[in-house]
Amino acid sequence: MKWKRSERLVDMTRHLLEHPHELIPLTFFSERYKAAKSSISEDLTIVKETFEEKGTGKLVTVSGAAGGAKFVPQTTEAEVRDVIALLKDELGHSDRLLPGGYLFMTDLLGNPRIMDRVGKVFASAFADREIDAIMTVATKGIPIAHAIARHLNVPVVVVRRDSKVTEGSTVSINYVSGSTRRIQTMVLSKRSMQSGQKVLITDDFMKAGGTMVGMKNLLEEFGCELAGIAVLVEAVHHEEVLVDNYLSLVKLHGVNEKDRTIELDEGNYFTKGGN
Amino acid sequence: MKWKRSERLVDMTRHLLEHPHELIPLTFFSERYKAAKSSISEDLTIVKETFEEKGTGKLVTVSGAAGGAKFVPQTTEAEVRDVIALLKDELGHSDRLLPGGYLFMTDLLGNPRIMDRVGKVFASAFADREIDAIMTVATKGIPIAHAIARHLNVPVVVVRRDSKVTEGSTVSINYVSGSTRRIQTMVLSKRSMQSGQKVLITDDFMKAGGTMVGMKNLLEEFGCELAGIAVLVEAVHHEEVLVDNYLSLVKLHGVNEKDRTIELDEGNYFTKGGN
């Protein structure tokens, strides 16, 4: 059955959105829709212009025999500001204050729509970087890692605090937690990464950056390279942060347990070269 | 600026796919595209027919003043069989065998594309059920839970083995692990759920079902209802499974550590009423 242009556009949009950072050959579309490559090229131009105009992302088209189209998710500055405003608004509620000056964030990390938007924001910032995997530490970083990974089309690697039989043989390192100065352990399955891979590390919260340093050390242990650091919330504190070149969406300046106030600000996303 | 129909179709498709199980008012589209509601209705008919014909999902349209369109992700039987075949193929490699007859599955759970497909398969099966949240236990179930949740537009609730300060006050239960008969603990933040919610529980692996029973007990503790159980891989074993009415994609019949063979079969998805 031959497809109409309008039907092709709907299905093509879906297919491209479901396969970010993947070159889809023109032949794939022309066979699927039983249409000439010239018609497919025209369709792709429409999709490309709409995606780019509305800030959905870039559509990179490659011409020639091995030609095709690749959807690269991108976020507009307005969307990033929207996501940051939403996070600041959500995190600013005084009932999030926990004893010890911690913030309850679990519900945000469990919200798939917010995670998807956060993931797209970070994936856009790192879209031009060569990235082979996203690394995070269990448990809270996992939704963010998966959200970024989906938009970049790369796997997620989860570091654990403890070794488990279902991980097979593992590599383990000790590191010093930045803020509490305690010695902690990180464990990663040997099969998780191959030497030479470029890895983006991410977490929901960063204070002194000890966990990030731990993950960096683990990368070295595997002969991998750090490709970037993405943090949802960074807590501003007196000592120097142990890592640099990280990207954050929100800064937590401080909490006042007595007045029950939470002081939040925009992270370094725009100043550190996101978008 | 006025949009052309072709541009509207591309953007509308994207918007609907990004907002599953959410009623988008006609006014939203007509304002966004500066088009008459009658034109929007015609656009939606094209999207609906293409989605339904190609197995992307249903587009439920509601007419009247409060009218709009809701995208409900659905999977074709062919796609479910494809996902099951992929999982069986992947899981059948002898290098996945770990000491004690365990299977290494971490890489599959870290693959965002596979998780997305698995999530859509389960979300389709439970699309008509009333579901308010997806519950899983840390760590391995989280990617599956989030993938299902994204397609159903509901939050994820993560049960932990240990209590953490960042969770605030928690409810904790003890339960007996089905296969090892050990007493284990489950902890869930009090704020995670409200009484009366209908909850789908999910995990990557189920043997006797002890963890599932633990989660069921936790639901009762919160005054919540079990809406269903989704399991990626169930291990067939001699004792009776402690839960029924679960849906699984793959059955692990057994492993032979000496011959290094893994015996896999299709799960109960089709026999238990998925699709």
Coordinates of C-alpha atoms in Angstrom, one line a residue, chain A residues 86-88 90-91 96 104-115 118 143 232-233, chain B residues 146:
Chain A
L86 CA 10.1 24.4 37.3
L87 CA 12.8 22.7 39.3
K88 CA 13.4 25.8 41.4
E90 CA 9.3 22.6 43.0
L91 CA 12.4 22.4 45.2
R96 CA 11.0 19.4 51.3
F104 CA 13.5 15.7 49.7
M105 CA 13.8 15.2 45.9
T106 CA 12.6 11.6 45.4
D107 CA 9.3 12.6 43.9
L108 CA 10.9 14.7 41.2
L109 CA 13.3 11.9 40.3
G110 CA 10.3 9.6 40.1
N111 CA 8.4 11.9 37.7
P112 CA 9.1 10.6 34.2
R113 CA 8.0 13.7 32.3
I114 CA 10.3 16.0 34.4
M115 CA 13.1 13.5 34.0
V118 CA 16.0 17.2 32.2
P143 CA 16.4 8.1 36.2
L232 CA 20.7 18.2 38.7
V233 CA 21.3 20.2 41.9
Chain B
H146 CA 10.6 4.4 34.4

